[in-house]
Amino acid sequence: NGTANKMNGALDHSDQPDPDAIKMFVGQIPRSWSEKELKELFEPYGAVYQINVLRDRSQNPPQSKGCCFVTFYTRKAALEAQNALHNIKTLPGMHHPIQMKPADSEKSNAVEDRKLFIGMVSKKCNENDIRVMFSPFGQIEECRILRGPDGLSRGCAFVTFSTRAMAQNAIKAMHQSQTMEGCSSPIVVKFADTQKDKEQRRLQQQLAQQMQQLNTATWGNLTGLGGLTPQYLALLQQATSSSNLGAFSGIQQMAGMNALQLQNLATLAAAAAAAQTSATTTNANPLSTTTGALGALTSPVAASTANSTAGAAMNSLTSLGTLQGLAGATVGLNNINALAGTVNS
């Protein structure tokens, strides 16, 4: 059995690791290294429960892929190894430092699920003060005060606990529990923004800018909408063509729109998309670009050839009245029809 385990790249022990131990993925290790050499690399940080070298089974004998999984008996050992090795130590013959992070199966205990943002912190506090303040709720893995370029505290910090439950207890007990020296409002304790949250906020900021562009654009110059990003246009067109406008509640809430207004906005976006599609590098006349887009608005057939999504979104001019109000338009519907007429004639 021992031999079989070793063939599978594992060094097993009969006893079990701690319940909160983490299985770590380790990349950038020499392909020539066996479990024995890896064990020697990891053991200074704590007793190793299991090492599993990933091998290419299509080769005979199976060759190492230059990465492995390692499980220590304790969570502390795994984190110490990560702190000492990840992006720091480069092994012989390798061009890049070791990469060490919790394996995918450990994502349920990912750092972002246990990391707290602490706001409205007294600028006199240092890391140790924050640790003392939050240690009653459990083991703290990391504590960091945000500082400016001058090294002075910005009045906020990040604290990472060993488990999500500890972090949740800290939020319940500490959020708005006291007002610290020099702060205008009570302490804020909440989960730190995840990467997804940051992306969401960035998208919302983009949307807010795009909304501003839409509000300042006039029907007299549709080319003013040329600044809209393709992703934004696609998003709005998708909103129109899909029956599930609820999926875009984020846009609606941010802009304070109802579903009909959102659909109208999408129609406008589709017109802009048609304008972008029909514009070429040689076409320097903004009016012809504009009228091309308006032609697509009035003629479903023309629209479907120029831009199928735009065509699906606009089979009539009925929504343009609402659109005029939405975009702060200055050109009357008659003028639009007249412009469109020049395309159709």
mmCIF file of C-alpha atoms in Angstrom:
data_model
loop_
_atom_site.group_PDB
_atom_site.id
_atom_site.type_symbol
_atom_site.label_atom_id
_atom_site.label_comp_id
_atom_site.label_asym_id
_atom_site.label_seq_id
_atom_site.Cartn_x
_atom_site.Cartn_y
_atom_site.Cartn_z
ATOM 1 C CA ASN A 1 0.000 0.000 0.000
ATOM 2 C CA GLY A 2 2.768 2.383 0.956
ATOM 3 C CA THR A 3 4.380 1.834 -2.440
ATOM 4 C CA ALA A 4 1.086 2.302 -4.261
ATOM 5 C CA ASN A 5 0.500 5.559 -2.409
ATOM 6 C CA LYS A 6 3.941 6.765 -3.299
ATOM 7 C CA MET A 7 3.301 5.910 -6.970
ATOM 8 C CA ASN A 8 0.181 8.085 -6.775
ATOM 9 C CA GLY A 9 2.271 10.914 -5.452
ATOM 10 C CA ALA A 10 1.004 10.796 -1.877
ATOM 11 C CA LEU A 11 2.762 10.450 1.450
ATOM 12 C CA ASP A 12 0.018 9.337 3.808
ATOM 13 C CA HIS A 13 -0.161 9.156 7.581
ATOM 14 C CA SER A 14 -2.701 7.179 9.537
ATOM 15 C CA ASP A 15 -3.739 10.161 11.693
ATOM 16 C CA GLN A 16 -5.748 13.083 10.323
ATOM 17 C CA PRO A 17 -4.925 16.799 9.923
ATOM 18 C CA ASP A 18 -6.804 19.462 11.913
ATOM 19 C CA PRO A 19 -10.416 20.075 10.747
ATOM 20 C CA ASP A 20 -9.505 23.581 9.538
ATOM 21 C CA ALA A 21 -6.307 22.509 7.710
ATOM 22 C CA ILE A 22 -6.004 23.825 4.127
ATOM 23 C CA LYS A 23 -5.001 21.867 1.052
ATOM 24 C CA MET A 24 -2.576 24.105 -0.854
ATOM 25 C CA PHE A 25 -1.805 24.122 -4.582
ATOM 26 C CA VAL A 26 1.879 24.726 -5.325
ATOM 27 C CA GLY A 27 3.176 25.676 -8.791
ATOM 28 C CA GLN A 28 6.617 26.502 -10.246
ATOM 29 C CA ILE A 29 8.394 23.452 -8.819
ATOM 30 C CA PRO A 30 11.072 21.535 -10.798
ATOM 31 C CA ARG A 31 9.639 18.578 -12.728
ATOM 32 C CA SER A 32 12.531 16.469 -11.490
ATOM 33 C CA TRP A 33 11.508 16.880 -7.833
ATOM 34 C CA SER A 34 9.863 13.968 -6.052
ATOM 35 C CA GLU A 35 7.620 13.966 -2.975
ATOM 36 C CA LYS A 36 10.719 13.426 -0.844
ATOM 37 C CA GLU A 37 12.379 16.687 -1.951
ATOM 38 C CA LEU A 38 9.113 18.582 -1.644
ATOM 39 C CA LYS A 39 8.627 17.238 1.865
ATOM 40 C CA GLU A 40 12.051 18.652 2.789
ATOM 41 C CA LEU A 41 10.980 22.019 1.317
ATOM 42 C CA PHE A 42 7.720 22.178 3.282
ATOM 43 C CA GLU A 43 8.591 20.561 6.625
ATOM 44 C CA PRO A 44 10.394 23.601 8.130
ATOM 45 C CA TYR A 45 6.924 25.229 8.337
ATOM 46 C CA GLY A 46 5.189 22.323 10.046
ATOM 47 C CA ALA A 47 4.432 18.602 9.829
ATOM 48 C CA VAL A 48 3.202 17.548 6.381
ATOM 49 C CA TYR A 49 0.161 15.272 6.167
ATOM 50 C CA GLN A 50 0.123 14.609 2.424
ATOM 51 C CA ILE A 51 1.922 15.615 -0.777
ATOM 52 C CA ASN A 52 0.468 14.816 -4.171
ATOM 53 C CA VAL A 53 2.565 15.629 -7.255
ATOM 54 C CA LEU A 54 0.397 16.187 -10.349
ATOM 55 C CA ARG A 55 1.630 13.894 -13.096
ATOM 56 C CA ASP A 56 0.958 13.484 -16.791
ATOM 57 C CA ARG A 57 -0.490 9.952 -17.017
ATOM 58 C CA SER A 58 -0.155 9.851 -20.799
ATOM 59 C CA GLN A 59 3.603 9.405 -20.407
ATOM 60 C CA ASN A 60 5.322 6.233 -19.269
ATOM 61 C CA PRO A 61 6.414 6.529 -16.559
ATOM 62 C CA PRO A 62 4.077 9.448 -15.675
ATOM 63 C CA GLN A 63 6.010 12.732 -15.582
ATOM 64 C CA SER A 64 5.560 15.562 -13.070
ATOM 65 C CA LYS A 65 3.655 18.605 -14.392
ATOM 66 C CA GLY A 66 5.744 20.882 -12.166
ATOM 67 C CA CYS A 67 3.025 21.386 -9.544
ATOM 68 C CA CYS A 68 1.609 19.590 -6.530
ATOM 69 C CA PHE A 69 -0.895 19.663 -3.679
ATOM 70 C CA VAL A 70 0.335 19.767 -0.100
ATOM 71 C CA THR A 71 -1.690 19.434 3.098
ATOM 72 C CA PHE A 72 -0.120 20.279 6.457
ATOM 73 C CA TYR A 73 -1.504 18.980 9.735
ATOM 74 C CA THR A 74 -2.319 22.525 10.812
ATOM 75 C CA ARG A 75 -3.748 25.568 9.079
ATOM 76 C CA LYS A 76 -1.062 27.731 10.698
ATOM 77 C CA ALA A 77 1.734 25.743 9.003
ATOM 78 C CA ALA A 78 0.091 26.106 5.584
ATOM 79 C CA LEU A 79 -0.226 29.889 5.978
ATOM 80 C CA GLU A 80 3.344 30.228 7.246
ATOM 81 C CA ALA A 81 4.615 28.225 4.252
ATOM 82 C CA GLN A 82 2.565 30.427 1.917
ATOM 83 C CA ASN A 83 3.910 33.630 3.507
ATOM 84 C CA ALA A 84 7.491 32.410 3.204
ATOM 85 C CA LEU A 85 7.338 30.859 -0.277
ATOM 86 C CA HIS A 86 4.592 32.361 -2.457
ATOM 87 C CA ASN A 87 6.102 34.804 -4.976
ATOM 88 C CA ILE A 88 9.267 34.857 -2.830
ATOM 89 C CA LYS A 89 11.377 31.709 -3.148
ATOM 90 C CA THR A 90 12.533 30.548 -6.598
ATOM 91 C CA LEU A 91 13.614 26.903 -6.746
ATOM 92 C CA PRO A 92 16.780 25.744 -8.602
ATOM 93 C CA GLY A 93 16.388 25.794 -12.382
ATOM 94 C CA MET A 94 13.096 27.718 -12.271
ATOM 95 C CA HIS A 95 12.546 31.179 -13.814
ATOM 96 C CA HIS A 96 9.638 32.199 -11.578
ATOM 97 C CA PRO A 97 9.048 32.076 -7.809
ATOM 98 C CA ILE A 98 6.879 29.404 -6.206
ATOM 99 C CA GLN A 99 3.122 29.964 -6.510
ATOM 100 C CA MET A 100 1.241 28.758 -3.446
ATOM 101 C CA LYS A 101 -2.450 29.257 -2.757
ATOM 102 C CA PRO A 102 -5.420 27.313 -1.358
ATOM 103 C CA ALA A 103 -6.578 24.632 -3.808
ATOM 104 C CA ASP A 104 -9.864 25.261 -5.664
ATOM 105 C CA SER A 105 -11.678 22.892 -3.320
ATOM 106 C CA GLU A 106 -10.732 25.259 -0.470
ATOM 107 C CA LYS A 107 -12.338 28.296 -2.090
ATOM 108 C CA SER A 108 -15.259 28.052 0.312
ATOM 109 C CA ASN A 109 -12.800 29.333 2.903
ATOM 110 C CA ALA A 110 -11.283 31.922 0.589
ATOM 111 C CA VAL A 111 -9.671 34.958 2.216
ATOM 112 C CA GLU A 112 -12.273 37.313 0.743
ATOM 113 C CA ASP A 113 -14.980 35.469 2.699
ATOM 114 C CA ARG A 114 -13.178 36.172 5.993
ATOM 115 C CA LYS A 115 -11.712 39.618 5.385
ATOM 116 C CA LEU A 116 -13.248 42.652 7.097
ATOM 117 C CA PHE A 117 -13.027 46.333 6.271
ATOM 118 C CA ILE A 118 -12.875 48.512 9.372
ATOM 119 C CA GLY A 119 -13.743 52.173 8.771
ATOM 120 C CA MET A 120 -13.896 55.211 11.063
ATOM 121 C CA VAL A 121 -10.804 54.060 12.983
ATOM 122 C CA SER A 122 -8.914 56.606 15.089
ATOM 123 C CA LYS A 123 -5.809 57.687 13.195
ATOM 124 C CA LYS A 124 -3.848 57.195 16.405
ATOM 125 C CA CYS A 125 -4.433 53.412 16.271
ATOM 126 C CA ASN A 126 -1.691 51.089 15.051
ATOM 127 C CA GLU A 127 -1.969 47.455 13.892
ATOM 128 C CA ASN A 128 -1.504 46.143 17.421
ATOM 129 C CA ASP A 129 -4.392 48.273 18.752
ATOM 130 C CA ILE A 130 -6.687 46.846 16.069
ATOM 131 C CA ARG A 131 -5.546 43.275 16.834
ATOM 132 C CA VAL A 132 -6.300 43.748 20.529
ATOM 133 C CA MET A 133 -9.697 45.165 19.637
ATOM 134 C CA PHE A 134 -10.729 42.268 17.367
ATOM 135 C CA SER A 135 -8.871 39.276 18.843
ATOM 136 C CA PRO A 136 -11.779 38.409 21.225
ATOM 137 C CA PHE A 137 -13.686 37.158 18.146
ATOM 138 C CA GLY A 138 -11.099 34.602 17.029
ATOM 139 C CA GLN A 139 -7.705 34.029 15.445
ATOM 140 C CA ILE A 140 -6.550 36.932 13.268
ATOM 141 C CA GLU A 141 -4.467 35.944 10.233
ATOM 142 C CA GLU A 142 -3.721 39.428 8.988
ATOM 143 C CA CYS A 143 -4.248 42.951 10.238
ATOM 144 C CA ARG A 144 -3.323 45.976 8.144
ATOM 145 C CA ILE A 145 -3.989 49.686 8.552
ATOM 146 C CA LEU A 146 -4.334 51.631 5.290
ATOM 147 C CA ARG A 147 -1.729 54.360 5.123
ATOM 148 C CA GLY A 148 -1.081 57.229 2.755
ATOM 149 C CA PRO A 149 2.231 57.847 0.957
ATOM 150 C CA ASP A 150 3.333 59.802 4.040
ATOM 151 C CA GLY A 151 2.925 56.665 6.184
ATOM 152 C CA LEU A 152 0.050 58.171 8.186
ATOM 153 C CA SER A 153 -3.117 56.180 8.865
ATOM 154 C CA ARG A 154 -6.105 56.872 6.621
ATOM 155 C CA GLY A 155 -8.451 55.909 9.423
ATOM 156 C CA CYS A 156 -9.347 52.467 8.119
ATOM 157 C CA ALA A 157 -7.997 48.917 8.257
ATOM 158 C CA PHE A 158 -8.402 45.340 7.014
ATOM 159 C CA VAL A 159 -8.644 42.366 9.383
ATOM 160 C CA THR A 160 -8.662 38.753 8.133
ATOM 161 C CA PHE A 161 -9.951 36.048 10.506
ATOM 162 C CA SER A 162 -9.339 32.296 10.284
ATOM 163 C CA THR A 163 -13.021 31.554 9.622
ATOM 164 C CA ARG A 164 -16.030 33.379 8.240
ATOM 165 C CA ALA A 165 -17.972 32.723 11.466
ATOM 166 C CA MET A 166 -15.391 34.699 13.467
ATOM 167 C CA ALA A 167 -15.673 37.585 10.997
ATOM 168 C CA GLN A 168 -19.479 37.541 11.231
ATOM 169 C CA ASN A 169 -19.326 37.642 15.045
ATOM 170 C CA ALA A 170 -16.970 40.621 14.879
ATOM 171 C CA ILE A 171 -19.407 42.482 12.580
ATOM 172 C CA LYS A 172 -22.363 41.783 14.906
ATOM 173 C CA ALA A 173 -20.511 42.949 18.012
ATOM 174 C CA MET A 174 -18.424 45.819 16.661
ATOM 175 C CA HIS A 175 -20.294 47.531 13.797
ATOM 176 C CA GLN A 176 -21.308 51.029 14.972
ATOM 177 C CA SER A 177 -20.596 49.985 18.576
ATOM 178 C CA GLN A 178 -18.460 53.027 19.427
ATOM 179 C CA THR A 179 -17.201 56.302 18.035
ATOM 180 C CA MET A 180 -13.429 56.432 18.140
ATOM 181 C CA GLU A 181 -11.307 59.459 18.975
ATOM 182 C CA GLY A 182 -11.182 61.991 16.142
ATOM 183 C CA CYS A 183 -13.933 60.253 14.114
ATOM 184 C CA SER A 184 -17.153 61.929 12.971
ATOM 185 C CA SER A 185 -19.314 58.781 13.127
ATOM 186 C CA PRO A 186 -19.324 55.290 14.722
ATOM 187 C CA ILE A 187 -16.899 52.550 13.663
ATOM 188 C CA VAL A 188 -17.835 50.680 10.463
ATOM 189 C CA VAL A 189 -17.221 46.911 10.403
ATOM 190 C CA LYS A 190 -18.246 45.034 7.249
ATOM 191 C CA PHE A 191 -16.956 42.396 4.852
ATOM 192 C CA ALA A 192 -14.270 43.855 2.589
ATOM 193 C CA ASP A 193 -15.186 44.350 -1.061
ATOM 194 C CA THR A 194 -14.437 41.296 -3.189
ATOM 195 C CA GLN A 195 -12.982 41.524 -6.685
ATOM 196 C CA LYS A 196 -16.519 41.015 -7.985
ATOM 197 C CA ASP A 197 -17.790 43.976 -5.923
ATOM 198 C CA LYS A 198 -15.009 46.176 -7.301
ATOM 199 C CA GLU A 199 -15.850 45.146 -10.887
ATOM 200 C CA GLN A 200 -19.522 45.852 -10.210
ATOM 201 C CA ARG A 201 -18.711 49.319 -8.879
ATOM 202 C CA ARG A 202 -16.461 50.075 -11.834
ATOM 203 C CA LEU A 203 -19.249 49.028 -14.207
ATOM 204 C CA GLN A 204 -21.757 51.199 -12.355
ATOM 205 C CA GLN A 205 -19.427 54.197 -12.592
ATOM 206 C CA GLN A 206 -19.059 53.532 -16.331
ATOM 207 C CA LEU A 207 -22.826 53.294 -16.687
ATOM 208 C CA ALA A 208 -23.263 56.567 -14.792
ATOM 209 C CA GLN A 209 -20.865 58.270 -17.217
ATOM 210 C CA GLN A 210 -22.669 56.738 -20.193
ATOM 211 C CA MET A 211 -25.994 57.948 -18.776
ATOM 212 C CA GLN A 212 -24.563 61.444 -18.599
ATOM 213 C CA GLN A 213 -23.503 61.193 -22.245
ATOM 214 C CA LEU A 214 -26.997 60.057 -23.173
ATOM 215 C CA ASN A 215 -28.588 62.907 -21.274
ATOM 216 C CA THR A 216 -26.424 65.501 -23.000
ATOM 217 C CA ALA A 217 -26.736 63.949 -26.469
ATOM 218 C CA THR A 218 -29.356 65.425 -28.806
ATOM 219 C CA TRP A 219 -31.200 63.798 -31.693
ATOM 220 C CA GLY A 220 -29.691 66.457 -33.915
ATOM 221 C CA ASN A 221 -26.294 64.832 -33.443
ATOM 222 C CA LEU A 222 -26.527 61.108 -32.818
ATOM 223 C CA THR A 223 -22.801 60.869 -33.416
ATOM 224 C CA GLY A 224 -22.426 62.334 -29.921
ATOM 225 C CA LEU A 225 -23.270 58.817 -28.794
ATOM 226 C CA GLY A 226 -20.192 57.456 -30.533
ATOM 227 C CA GLY A 227 -18.397 57.469 -27.173
ATOM 228 C CA LEU A 228 -20.602 54.666 -25.839
ATOM 229 C CA THR A 229 -18.580 51.505 -25.298
ATOM 230 C CA PRO A 230 -19.602 48.433 -27.342
ATOM 231 C CA GLN A 231 -20.104 46.433 -24.104
ATOM 232 C CA TYR A 232 -22.567 49.058 -22.857
ATOM 233 C CA LEU A 233 -24.477 49.064 -26.135
ATOM 234 C CA ALA A 234 -24.592 45.286 -26.120
ATOM 235 C CA LEU A 235 -25.878 45.300 -22.551
ATOM 236 C CA LEU A 236 -28.707 47.689 -23.359
ATOM 237 C CA GLN A 237 -29.626 45.910 -26.568
ATOM 238 C CA GLN A 238 -29.687 42.642 -24.676
ATOM 239 C CA ALA A 239 -32.064 44.264 -22.186
ATOM 240 C CA THR A 240 -34.431 45.114 -25.015
ATOM 241 C CA SER A 241 -34.261 41.810 -26.822
ATOM 242 C CA SER A 242 -34.609 39.736 -23.645
ATOM 243 C CA SER A 243 -37.972 39.607 -21.930
ATOM 244 C CA ASN A 244 -36.282 39.514 -18.539
ATOM 245 C CA LEU A 245 -35.689 43.189 -17.796
ATOM 246 C CA GLY A 246 -35.344 42.294 -14.126
ATOM 247 C CA ALA A 247 -31.826 41.148 -14.919
ATOM 248 C CA PHE A 248 -30.968 44.806 -15.435
ATOM 249 C CA SER A 249 -32.357 46.021 -12.131
ATOM 250 C CA GLY A 250 -28.867 47.335 -11.310
ATOM 251 C CA ILE A 251 -29.031 49.794 -14.207
ATOM 252 C CA GLN A 252 -32.620 50.674 -13.398
ATOM 253 C CA GLN A 253 -31.920 51.380 -9.736
ATOM 254 C CA MET A 254 -28.843 53.405 -10.490
ATOM 255 C CA ALA A 255 -30.549 55.535 -13.100
ATOM 256 C CA GLY A 256 -33.943 55.558 -11.349
ATOM 257 C CA MET A 257 -35.644 54.152 -14.458
ATOM 258 C CA ASN A 258 -38.661 51.963 -14.937
ATOM 259 C CA ALA A 259 -38.625 49.046 -17.381
ATOM 260 C CA LEU A 260 -40.193 51.081 -20.206
ATOM 261 C CA GLN A 261 -37.596 53.840 -19.869
ATOM 262 C CA LEU A 262 -34.839 51.252 -19.886
ATOM 263 C CA GLN A 263 -36.276 49.739 -23.041
ATOM 264 C CA ASN A 264 -36.419 53.185 -24.634
ATOM 265 C CA LEU A 265 -32.850 53.820 -23.615
ATOM 266 C CA ALA A 266 -31.915 50.528 -25.246
ATOM 267 C CA THR A 267 -33.608 51.681 -28.438
ATOM 268 C CA LEU A 268 -31.493 54.814 -28.383
ATOM 269 C CA ALA A 269 -28.410 52.695 -27.768
ATOM 270 C CA ALA A 270 -29.340 50.489 -30.695
ATOM 271 C CA ALA A 271 -29.576 53.598 -32.862
ATOM 272 C CA ALA A 272 -26.122 54.607 -31.699
ATOM 273 C CA ALA A 273 -24.883 51.102 -32.451
ATOM 274 C CA ALA A 274 -26.352 51.319 -35.943
ATOM 275 C CA ALA A 275 -24.601 54.661 -36.350
ATOM 276 C CA GLN A 276 -21.325 53.145 -35.205
ATOM 277 C CA THR A 277 -21.778 50.160 -37.505
ATOM 278 C CA SER A 278 -22.604 52.229 -40.567
ATOM 279 C CA ALA A 279 -19.859 54.809 -39.960
ATOM 280 C CA THR A 280 -16.673 54.172 -41.915
ATOM 281 C CA THR A 281 -13.284 55.812 -41.853
ATOM 282 C CA THR A 282 -14.053 57.546 -45.139
ATOM 283 C CA ASN A 283 -17.440 58.817 -44.004
ATOM 284 C CA ALA A 284 -16.717 62.255 -42.570
ATOM 285 C CA ASN A 285 -20.288 63.554 -42.752
ATOM 286 C CA PRO A 286 -21.985 63.223 -39.352
ATOM 287 C CA LEU A 287 -25.415 63.894 -40.851
ATOM 288 C CA SER A 288 -25.249 60.891 -43.165
ATOM 289 C CA THR A 289 -24.210 58.703 -40.214
ATOM 290 C CA THR A 290 -27.098 60.077 -38.197
ATOM 291 C CA THR A 291 -29.653 59.672 -40.953
ATOM 292 C CA GLY A 292 -28.376 56.149 -41.591
ATOM 293 C CA ALA A 293 -29.131 55.274 -37.992
ATOM 294 C CA LEU A 294 -32.529 56.973 -38.180
ATOM 295 C CA GLY A 295 -33.295 55.112 -41.363
ATOM 296 C CA ALA A 296 -32.678 51.932 -39.402
ATOM 297 C CA LEU A 297 -35.109 53.216 -36.781
ATOM 298 C CA THR A 298 -37.942 53.785 -39.264
ATOM 299 C CA SER A 299 -37.353 50.793 -41.486
ATOM 300 C CA PRO A 300 -37.229 47.373 -39.801
ATOM 301 C CA VAL A 301 -35.900 45.803 -43.009
ATOM 302 C CA ALA A 302 -33.049 48.276 -43.289
ATOM 303 C CA ALA A 303 -32.355 47.807 -39.621
ATOM 304 C CA SER A 304 -32.152 44.059 -39.859
ATOM 305 C CA THR A 305 -29.537 44.304 -42.570
ATOM 306 C CA ALA A 306 -27.496 46.971 -40.802
ATOM 307 C CA ASN A 307 -27.774 45.585 -37.309
ATOM 308 C CA SER A 308 -30.003 42.614 -36.500
ATOM 309 C CA THR A 309 -30.146 43.399 -32.779
ATOM 310 C CA ALA A 310 -31.088 46.980 -33.523
ATOM 311 C CA GLY A 311 -33.798 45.709 -35.868
ATOM 312 C CA ALA A 312 -35.282 43.485 -33.190
ATOM 313 C CA ALA A 313 -35.291 46.394 -30.765
ATOM 314 C CA MET A 314 -37.000 48.900 -33.064
ATOM 315 C CA ASN A 315 -39.956 47.969 -35.193
ATOM 316 C CA SER A 316 -41.642 51.335 -34.786
ATOM 317 C CA LEU A 317 -41.090 54.942 -33.778
ATOM 318 C CA THR A 318 -43.598 54.756 -30.919
ATOM 319 C CA SER A 319 -40.955 54.893 -28.206
ATOM 320 C CA LEU A 320 -39.175 57.941 -29.596
ATOM 321 C CA GLY A 321 -41.486 60.376 -27.799
ATOM 322 C CA THR A 322 -40.403 59.001 -24.432
ATOM 323 C CA LEU A 323 -36.822 58.893 -25.628
ATOM 324 C CA GLN A 324 -36.878 62.576 -26.426
ATOM 325 C CA GLY A 325 -37.754 63.391 -22.829
ATOM 326 C CA LEU A 326 -35.199 60.892 -21.534
ATOM 327 C CA ALA A 327 -32.301 62.200 -23.576
ATOM 328 C CA GLY A 328 -33.271 65.871 -23.265
ATOM 329 C CA ALA A 329 -33.655 65.938 -27.022
ATOM 330 C CA THR A 330 -34.156 69.208 -28.889
ATOM 331 C CA VAL A 331 -35.224 67.987 -32.328
ATOM 332 C CA GLY A 332 -38.934 67.304 -32.880
ATOM 333 C CA LEU A 333 -40.346 64.032 -34.161
ATOM 334 C CA ASN A 334 -41.281 65.725 -37.434
ATOM 335 C CA ASN A 335 -37.657 66.649 -37.976
ATOM 336 C CA ILE A 336 -36.656 63.061 -37.301
ATOM 337 C CA ASN A 337 -39.211 61.821 -39.831
ATOM 338 C CA ALA A 338 -37.959 64.350 -42.304
ATOM 339 C CA LEU A 339 -34.403 63.244 -41.774
ATOM 340 C CA ALA A 340 -35.417 59.612 -42.087
ATOM 341 C CA GLY A 341 -37.299 60.496 -45.236
ATOM 342 C CA THR A 342 -34.066 61.689 -46.841
ATOM 343 C CA VAL A 343 -32.648 58.222 -46.272
ATOM 344 C CA ASN A 344 -35.653 56.376 -47.632
ATOM 345 C CA SER A 345 -36.084 58.623 -50.672
#
